[in-house]
mmCIF file of C-alpha atoms in Angstrom:
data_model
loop_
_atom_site.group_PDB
_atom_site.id
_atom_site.type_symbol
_atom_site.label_atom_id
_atom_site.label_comp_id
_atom_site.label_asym_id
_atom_site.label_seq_id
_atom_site.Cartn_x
_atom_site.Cartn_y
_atom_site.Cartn_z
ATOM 1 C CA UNK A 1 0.000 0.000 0.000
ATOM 2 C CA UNK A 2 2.884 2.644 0.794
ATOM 3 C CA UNK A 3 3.242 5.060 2.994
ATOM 4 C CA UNK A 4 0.016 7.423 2.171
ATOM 5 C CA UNK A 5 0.262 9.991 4.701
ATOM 6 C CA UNK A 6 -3.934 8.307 6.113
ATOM 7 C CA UNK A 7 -2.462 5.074 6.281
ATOM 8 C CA UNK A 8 -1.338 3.402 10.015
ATOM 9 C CA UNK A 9 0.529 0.370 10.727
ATOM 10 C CA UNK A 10 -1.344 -2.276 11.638
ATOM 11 C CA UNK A 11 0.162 -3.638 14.519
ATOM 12 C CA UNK A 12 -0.283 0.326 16.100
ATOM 13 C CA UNK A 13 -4.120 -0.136 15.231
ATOM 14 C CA UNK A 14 -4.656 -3.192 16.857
ATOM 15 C CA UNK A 15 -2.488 -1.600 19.908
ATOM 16 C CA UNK A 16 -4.868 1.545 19.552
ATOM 17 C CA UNK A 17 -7.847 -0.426 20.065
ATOM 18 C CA UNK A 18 -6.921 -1.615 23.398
ATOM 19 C CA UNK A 19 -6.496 -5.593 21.986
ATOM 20 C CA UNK A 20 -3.424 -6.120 23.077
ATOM 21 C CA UNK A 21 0.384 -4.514 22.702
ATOM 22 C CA UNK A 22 2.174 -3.544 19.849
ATOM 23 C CA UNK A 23 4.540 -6.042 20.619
ATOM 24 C CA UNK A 24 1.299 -8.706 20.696
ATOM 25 C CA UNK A 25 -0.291 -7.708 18.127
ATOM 26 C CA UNK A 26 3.099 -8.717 15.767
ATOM 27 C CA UNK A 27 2.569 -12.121 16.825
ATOM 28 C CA UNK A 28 -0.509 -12.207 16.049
ATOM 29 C CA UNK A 29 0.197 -10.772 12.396
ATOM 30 C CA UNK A 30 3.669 -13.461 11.761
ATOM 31 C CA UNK A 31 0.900 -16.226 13.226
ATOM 32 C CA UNK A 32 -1.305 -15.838 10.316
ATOM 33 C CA UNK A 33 -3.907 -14.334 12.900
ATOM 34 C CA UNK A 34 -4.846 -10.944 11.401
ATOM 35 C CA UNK A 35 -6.661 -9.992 8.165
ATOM 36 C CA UNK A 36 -7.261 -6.955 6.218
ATOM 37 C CA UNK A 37 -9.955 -6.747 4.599
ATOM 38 C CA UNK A 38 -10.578 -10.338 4.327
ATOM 39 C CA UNK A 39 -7.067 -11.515 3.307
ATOM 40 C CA UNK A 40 -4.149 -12.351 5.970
ATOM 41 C CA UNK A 41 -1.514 -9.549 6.179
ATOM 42 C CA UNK A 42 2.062 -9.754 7.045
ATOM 43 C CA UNK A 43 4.777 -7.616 9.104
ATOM 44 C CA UNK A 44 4.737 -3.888 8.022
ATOM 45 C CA UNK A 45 1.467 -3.777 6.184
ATOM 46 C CA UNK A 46 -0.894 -0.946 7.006
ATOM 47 C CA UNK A 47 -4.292 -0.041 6.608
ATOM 48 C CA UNK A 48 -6.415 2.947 6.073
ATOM 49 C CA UNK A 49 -9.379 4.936 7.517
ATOM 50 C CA UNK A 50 -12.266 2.080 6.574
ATOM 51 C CA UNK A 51 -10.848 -0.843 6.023
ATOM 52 C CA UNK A 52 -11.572 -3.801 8.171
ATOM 53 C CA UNK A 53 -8.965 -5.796 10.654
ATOM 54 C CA UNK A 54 -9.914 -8.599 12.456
ATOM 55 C CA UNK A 55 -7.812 -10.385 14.991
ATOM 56 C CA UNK A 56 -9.148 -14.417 14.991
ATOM 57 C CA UNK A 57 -12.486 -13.138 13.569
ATOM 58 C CA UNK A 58 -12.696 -10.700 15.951
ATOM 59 C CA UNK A 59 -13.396 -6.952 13.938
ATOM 60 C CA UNK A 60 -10.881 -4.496 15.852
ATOM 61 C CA UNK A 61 -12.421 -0.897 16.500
ATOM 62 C CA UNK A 62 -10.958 2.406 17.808
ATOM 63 C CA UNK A 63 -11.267 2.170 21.713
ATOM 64 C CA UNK A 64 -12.038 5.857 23.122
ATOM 65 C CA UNK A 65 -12.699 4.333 26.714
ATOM 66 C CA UNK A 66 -8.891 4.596 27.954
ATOM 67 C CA UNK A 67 -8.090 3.166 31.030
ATOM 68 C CA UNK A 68 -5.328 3.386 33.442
ATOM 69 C CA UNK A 69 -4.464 1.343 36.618
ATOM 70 C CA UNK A 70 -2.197 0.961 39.448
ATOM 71 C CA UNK A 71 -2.031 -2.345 40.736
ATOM 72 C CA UNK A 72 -0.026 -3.656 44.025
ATOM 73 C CA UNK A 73 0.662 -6.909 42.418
ATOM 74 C CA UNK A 74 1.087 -9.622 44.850
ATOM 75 C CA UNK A 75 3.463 -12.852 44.580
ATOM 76 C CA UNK A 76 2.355 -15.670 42.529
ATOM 77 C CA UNK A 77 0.465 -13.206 40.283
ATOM 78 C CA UNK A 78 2.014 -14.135 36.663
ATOM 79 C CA UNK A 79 1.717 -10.822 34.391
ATOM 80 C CA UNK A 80 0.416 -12.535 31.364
ATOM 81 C CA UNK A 81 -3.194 -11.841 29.265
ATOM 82 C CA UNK A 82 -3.485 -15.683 28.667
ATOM 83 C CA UNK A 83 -5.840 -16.302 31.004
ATOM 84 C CA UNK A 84 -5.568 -19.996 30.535
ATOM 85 C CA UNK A 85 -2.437 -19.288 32.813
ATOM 86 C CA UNK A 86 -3.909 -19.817 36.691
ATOM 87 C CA UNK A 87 -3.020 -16.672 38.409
ATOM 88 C CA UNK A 88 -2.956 -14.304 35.288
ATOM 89 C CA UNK A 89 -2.990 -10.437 36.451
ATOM 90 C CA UNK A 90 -6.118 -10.182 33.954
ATOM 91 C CA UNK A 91 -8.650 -12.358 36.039
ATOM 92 C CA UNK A 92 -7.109 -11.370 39.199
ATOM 93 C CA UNK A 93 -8.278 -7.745 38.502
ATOM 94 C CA UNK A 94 -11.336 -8.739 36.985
ATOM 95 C CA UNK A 95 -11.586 -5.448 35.052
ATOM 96 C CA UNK A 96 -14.842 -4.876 32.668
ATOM 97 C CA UNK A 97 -12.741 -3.309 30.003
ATOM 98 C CA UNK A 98 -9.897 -5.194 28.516
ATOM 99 C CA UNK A 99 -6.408 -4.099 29.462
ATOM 100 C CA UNK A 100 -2.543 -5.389 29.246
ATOM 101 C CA UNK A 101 0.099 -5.105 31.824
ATOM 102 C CA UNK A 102 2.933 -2.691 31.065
ATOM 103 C CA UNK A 103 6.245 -4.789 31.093
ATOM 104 C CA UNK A 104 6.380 -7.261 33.670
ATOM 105 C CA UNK A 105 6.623 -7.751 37.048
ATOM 106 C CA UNK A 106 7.131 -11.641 37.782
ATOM 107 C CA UNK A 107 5.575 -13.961 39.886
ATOM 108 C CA UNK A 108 8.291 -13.974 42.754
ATOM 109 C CA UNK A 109 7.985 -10.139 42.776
ATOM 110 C CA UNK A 110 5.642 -7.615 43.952
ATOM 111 C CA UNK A 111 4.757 -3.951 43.753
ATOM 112 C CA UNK A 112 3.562 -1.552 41.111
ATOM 113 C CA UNK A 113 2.600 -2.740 37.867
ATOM 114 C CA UNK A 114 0.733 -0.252 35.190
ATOM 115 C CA UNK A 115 -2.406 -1.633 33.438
ATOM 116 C CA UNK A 116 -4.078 0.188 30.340
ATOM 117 C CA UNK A 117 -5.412 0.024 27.051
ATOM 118 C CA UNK A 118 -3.544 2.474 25.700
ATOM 119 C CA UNK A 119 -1.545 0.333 23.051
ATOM 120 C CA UNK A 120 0.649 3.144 22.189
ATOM 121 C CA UNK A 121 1.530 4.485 25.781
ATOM 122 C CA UNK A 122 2.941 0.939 26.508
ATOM 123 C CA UNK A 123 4.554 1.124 23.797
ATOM 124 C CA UNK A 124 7.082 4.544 24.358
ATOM 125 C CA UNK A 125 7.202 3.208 28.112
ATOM 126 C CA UNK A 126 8.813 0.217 27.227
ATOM 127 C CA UNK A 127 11.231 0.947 24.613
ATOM 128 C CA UNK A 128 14.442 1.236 26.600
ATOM 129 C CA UNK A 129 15.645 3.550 24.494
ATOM 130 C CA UNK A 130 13.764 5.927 26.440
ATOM 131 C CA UNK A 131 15.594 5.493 29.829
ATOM 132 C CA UNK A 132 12.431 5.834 31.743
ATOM 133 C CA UNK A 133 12.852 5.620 35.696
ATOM 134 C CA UNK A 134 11.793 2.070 37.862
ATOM 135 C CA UNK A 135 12.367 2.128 41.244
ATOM 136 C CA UNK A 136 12.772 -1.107 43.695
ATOM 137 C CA UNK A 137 12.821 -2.276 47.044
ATOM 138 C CA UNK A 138 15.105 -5.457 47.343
ATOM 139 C CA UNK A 139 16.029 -7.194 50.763
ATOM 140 C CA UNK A 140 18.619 -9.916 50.166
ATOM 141 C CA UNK A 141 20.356 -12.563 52.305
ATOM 142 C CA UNK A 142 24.092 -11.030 53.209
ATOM 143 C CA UNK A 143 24.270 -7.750 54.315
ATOM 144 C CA UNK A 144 24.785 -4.904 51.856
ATOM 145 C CA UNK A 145 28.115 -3.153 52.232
ATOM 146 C CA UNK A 146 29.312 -0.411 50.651
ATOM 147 C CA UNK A 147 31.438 -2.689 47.815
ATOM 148 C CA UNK A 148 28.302 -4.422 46.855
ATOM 149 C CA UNK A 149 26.814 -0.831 46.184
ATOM 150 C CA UNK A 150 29.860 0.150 44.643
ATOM 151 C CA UNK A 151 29.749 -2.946 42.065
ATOM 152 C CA UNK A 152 25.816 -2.699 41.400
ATOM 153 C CA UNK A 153 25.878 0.900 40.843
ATOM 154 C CA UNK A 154 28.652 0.675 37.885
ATOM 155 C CA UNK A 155 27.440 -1.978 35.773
ATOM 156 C CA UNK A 156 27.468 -5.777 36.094
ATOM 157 C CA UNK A 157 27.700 -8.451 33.231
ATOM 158 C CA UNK A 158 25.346 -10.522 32.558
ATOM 159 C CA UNK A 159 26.853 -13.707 30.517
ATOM 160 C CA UNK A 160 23.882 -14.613 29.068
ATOM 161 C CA UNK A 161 22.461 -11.700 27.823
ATOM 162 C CA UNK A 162 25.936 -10.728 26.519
ATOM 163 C CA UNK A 163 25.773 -7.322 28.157
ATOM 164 C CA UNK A 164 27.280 -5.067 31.182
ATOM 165 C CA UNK A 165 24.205 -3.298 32.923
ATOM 166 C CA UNK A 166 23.697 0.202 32.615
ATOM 167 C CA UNK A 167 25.079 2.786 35.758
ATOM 168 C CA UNK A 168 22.198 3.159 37.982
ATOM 169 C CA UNK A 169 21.436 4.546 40.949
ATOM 170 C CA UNK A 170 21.451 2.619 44.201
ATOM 171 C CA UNK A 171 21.275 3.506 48.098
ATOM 172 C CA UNK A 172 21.432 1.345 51.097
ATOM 173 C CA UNK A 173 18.168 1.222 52.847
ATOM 174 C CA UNK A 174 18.974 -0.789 56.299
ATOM 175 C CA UNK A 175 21.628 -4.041 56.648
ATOM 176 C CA UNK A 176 20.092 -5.926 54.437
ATOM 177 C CA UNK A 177 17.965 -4.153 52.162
ATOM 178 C CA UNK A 178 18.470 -1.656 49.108
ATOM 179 C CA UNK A 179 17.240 1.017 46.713
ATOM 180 C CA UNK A 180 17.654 0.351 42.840
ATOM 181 C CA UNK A 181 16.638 2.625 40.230
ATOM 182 C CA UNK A 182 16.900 1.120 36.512
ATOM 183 C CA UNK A 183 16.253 2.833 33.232
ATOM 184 C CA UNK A 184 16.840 -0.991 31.498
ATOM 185 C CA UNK A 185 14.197 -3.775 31.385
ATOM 186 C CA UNK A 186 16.446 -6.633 30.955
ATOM 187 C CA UNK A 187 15.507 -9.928 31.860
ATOM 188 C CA UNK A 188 16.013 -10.875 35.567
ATOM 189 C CA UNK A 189 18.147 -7.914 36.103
ATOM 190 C CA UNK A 190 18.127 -6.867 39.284
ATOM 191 C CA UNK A 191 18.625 -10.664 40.442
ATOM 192 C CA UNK A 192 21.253 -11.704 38.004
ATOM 193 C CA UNK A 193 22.599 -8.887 39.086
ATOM 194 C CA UNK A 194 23.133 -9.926 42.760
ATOM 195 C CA UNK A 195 23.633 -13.395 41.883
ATOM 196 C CA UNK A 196 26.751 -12.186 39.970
ATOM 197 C CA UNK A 197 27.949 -10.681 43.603
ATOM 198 C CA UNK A 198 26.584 -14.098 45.065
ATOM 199 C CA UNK A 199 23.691 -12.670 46.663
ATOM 200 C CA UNK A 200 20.234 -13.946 46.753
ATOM 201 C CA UNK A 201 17.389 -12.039 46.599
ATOM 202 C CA UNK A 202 14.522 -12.712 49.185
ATOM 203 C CA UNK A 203 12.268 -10.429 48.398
ATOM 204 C CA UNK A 204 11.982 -7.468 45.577
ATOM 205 C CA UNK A 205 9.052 -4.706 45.215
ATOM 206 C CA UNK A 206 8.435 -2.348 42.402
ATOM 207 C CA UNK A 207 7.663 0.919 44.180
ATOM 208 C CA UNK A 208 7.879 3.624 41.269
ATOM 209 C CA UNK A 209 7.457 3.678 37.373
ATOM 210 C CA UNK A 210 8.201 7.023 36.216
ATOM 211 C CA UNK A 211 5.875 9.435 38.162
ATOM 212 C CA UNK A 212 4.018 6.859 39.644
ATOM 213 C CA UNK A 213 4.103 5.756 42.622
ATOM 214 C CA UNK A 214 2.708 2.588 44.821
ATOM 215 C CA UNK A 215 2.379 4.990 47.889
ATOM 216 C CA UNK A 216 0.227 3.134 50.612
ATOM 217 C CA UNK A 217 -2.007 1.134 48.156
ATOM 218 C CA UNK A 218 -2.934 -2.003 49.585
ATOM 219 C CA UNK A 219 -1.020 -5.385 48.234
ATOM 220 C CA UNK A 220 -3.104 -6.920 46.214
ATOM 221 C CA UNK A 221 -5.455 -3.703 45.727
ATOM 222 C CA UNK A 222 -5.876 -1.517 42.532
ATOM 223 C CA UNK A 223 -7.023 1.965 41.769
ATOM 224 C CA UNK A 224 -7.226 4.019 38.556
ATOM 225 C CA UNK A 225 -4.648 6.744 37.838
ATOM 226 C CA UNK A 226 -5.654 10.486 38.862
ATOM 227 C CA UNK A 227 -6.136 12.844 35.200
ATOM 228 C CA UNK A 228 -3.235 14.692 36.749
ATOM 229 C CA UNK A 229 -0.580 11.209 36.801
ATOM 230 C CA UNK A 230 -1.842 10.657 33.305
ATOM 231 C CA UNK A 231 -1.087 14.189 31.924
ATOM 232 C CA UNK A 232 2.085 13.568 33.799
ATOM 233 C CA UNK A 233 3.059 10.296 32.147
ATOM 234 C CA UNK A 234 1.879 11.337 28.423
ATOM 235 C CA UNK A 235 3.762 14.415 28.863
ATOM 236 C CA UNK A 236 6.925 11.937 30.067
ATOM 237 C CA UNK A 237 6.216 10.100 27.024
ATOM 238 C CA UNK A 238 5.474 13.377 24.510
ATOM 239 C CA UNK A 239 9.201 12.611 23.050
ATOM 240 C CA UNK A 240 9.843 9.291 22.912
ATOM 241 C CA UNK A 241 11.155 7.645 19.880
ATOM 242 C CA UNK A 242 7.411 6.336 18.502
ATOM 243 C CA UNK A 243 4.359 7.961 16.939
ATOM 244 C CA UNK A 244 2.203 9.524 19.646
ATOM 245 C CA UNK A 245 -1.264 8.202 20.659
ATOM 246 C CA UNK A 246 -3.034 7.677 17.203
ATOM 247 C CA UNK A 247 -1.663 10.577 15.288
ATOM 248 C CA UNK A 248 -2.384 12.775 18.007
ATOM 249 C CA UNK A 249 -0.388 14.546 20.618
ATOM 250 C CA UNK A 250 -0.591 13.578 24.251
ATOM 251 C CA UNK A 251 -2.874 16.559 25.200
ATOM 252 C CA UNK A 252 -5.297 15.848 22.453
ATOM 253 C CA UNK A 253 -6.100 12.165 23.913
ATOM 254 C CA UNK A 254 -9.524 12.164 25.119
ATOM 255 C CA UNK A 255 -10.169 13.757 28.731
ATOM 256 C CA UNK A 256 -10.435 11.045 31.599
ATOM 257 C CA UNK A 257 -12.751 11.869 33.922
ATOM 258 C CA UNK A 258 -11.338 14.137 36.564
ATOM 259 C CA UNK A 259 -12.356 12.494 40.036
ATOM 260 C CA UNK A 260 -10.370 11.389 43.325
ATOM 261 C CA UNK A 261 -8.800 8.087 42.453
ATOM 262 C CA UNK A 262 -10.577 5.065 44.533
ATOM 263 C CA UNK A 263 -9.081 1.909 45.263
ATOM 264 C CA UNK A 264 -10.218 -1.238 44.159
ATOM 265 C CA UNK A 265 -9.680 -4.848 45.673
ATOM 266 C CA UNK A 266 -10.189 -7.298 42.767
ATOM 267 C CA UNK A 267 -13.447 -8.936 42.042
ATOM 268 C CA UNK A 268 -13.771 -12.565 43.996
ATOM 269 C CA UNK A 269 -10.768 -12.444 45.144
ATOM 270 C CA UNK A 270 -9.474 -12.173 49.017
ATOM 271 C CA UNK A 271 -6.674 -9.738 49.640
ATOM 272 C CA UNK A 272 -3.561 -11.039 49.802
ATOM 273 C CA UNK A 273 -2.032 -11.929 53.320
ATOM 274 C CA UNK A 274 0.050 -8.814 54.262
ATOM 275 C CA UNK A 275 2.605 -10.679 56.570
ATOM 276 C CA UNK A 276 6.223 -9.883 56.036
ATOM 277 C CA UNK A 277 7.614 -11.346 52.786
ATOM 278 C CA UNK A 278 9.159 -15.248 52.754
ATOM 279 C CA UNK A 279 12.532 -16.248 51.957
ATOM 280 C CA UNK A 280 12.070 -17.196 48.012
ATOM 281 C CA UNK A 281 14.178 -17.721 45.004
ATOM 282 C CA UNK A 282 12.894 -15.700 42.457
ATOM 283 C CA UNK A 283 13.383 -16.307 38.972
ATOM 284 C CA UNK A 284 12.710 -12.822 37.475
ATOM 285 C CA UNK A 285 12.496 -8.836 38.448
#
């Protein structure tokens, strides 16, 4: 089709709708899933004001209803939108409108984790190239001295990634807990990290993503994001190297409706236990 200046990729449409990521929606297309106008597309292939997609049969439409949550995800919560997974962050919500986690936050670990339709906001938070802020709470099982923060704050390889981590910022919070801020989202980071410097991890919380913070929200409890955090967070994201929110700028997305955030404990579900955290070997942060 080319490049005509109405035309949108398709995997930003589906992401637009609120289906599922960018990144999802791919898969979907190199799976044979997605059709345009009738007839399977492939990777780069864009459509134009009209034409029909469908995703499995299903017709994708422009969703206008954007939603944005903050979630205290508990352990043993897997971030995944397959809910035939048992313990996907989907069901355990229970949410009416259908929303996708931004990035992950695995099942050993807890904390903040961002939940939206917004296809195209996930997508400038997670491209690393835009060396957005994550902030974490980890407690480990030797005591952190000042060479360990040293060593963690310069950059530590990571064999099988084939990579030194990025300088980051990291403070000593009590004997044996710490303060990590990453701008990277590589796999298991923070715990290859201390394995590296033969640490283990016991327990590691998300407590920030960008300007967003878990504050006193219950584990295990959700609440939508105040208008002002999302003006905040588009404006964050007003540069970052991708097309903004469906040819629009950040302050022409529509207006979320501006009352005092509530929080939310998720449908059928009992809260959490809020004991201290358990000695356990995590597998990712």
């Amino acid at each position: 089709m080319g490049n005509h200046p109405d035309s949108i990729r398709l995997n930003k449409a589906i992401s637009d709708s609120g289906y599922c990521s960018r990144r999802k929606a791919d898969v979907f297309i190199e799976q044979g899933r997605v059709t345009l106008n009738g007839t399977i597309v492939s990777l780069g292939d864009r459509a134009m004001p009209g034409d029909l997609i469908h995703v499995d049969g299903h017709l994708i439409t422009k969703n206008t209803n954007l939603v944005y949550i903050a979630l205290n995800k508990p352990v043993d919560i897997t971030c995944t939108t397959d809910q035939r997974v048992e313990g996907n962050v989907v069901d355990f919500i229970g949410h009416k409108e259908r929303i996708f986690h931004v990035g992950r936050l695995d099942k050993p670990s807890e904390g903040l984790l961002l939940m939206t339709n917004d296809g195209d906001i996930v997508n400038k938070i997670l491209r690393a190239g835009n060396k957005h802020e994550k902030e974490y709470i980890v407690t480990t099982d030797r005591p952190v001295t000042d060479d360990f923060i040293r060593r963690m704050s310069s950059g530590i390889p990571i064999a099988e990634l084939e990579t030194t981590t990025k300088n980051c910022h990291v403070e000593r919070l009590s004997r044996f807990a710490f303060k990590i801020i990453l701008i990277q989202g590589l796999n298991r980071q923070i715990r290859r990290m201390c394995e590296y410097l033969e640490y283990e991890v016991l327990t590691l919380k998300r407590t920030r993503i960008m300007n967003i913070n878990l504050g006193n929200l219950a584990l295990g409890t959700w609440r939508d994001l105040t208008p002002k955090e999302v003006k905040e967070l588009q404006e964050a994201v007003s540069d970052s190297n991708n097309n903004s929110y469906a040819g629009q700028e950040p302050s022409q997305a529509p207006e979320l409706e501006k009352k005092a955030p509530v929080t939310r404990t998720p449908r059928n579900k009992e809260r959490p236990s809020q004991d201290g955290p358990k000695r356990r070997r995590g597998r990712t942060t």
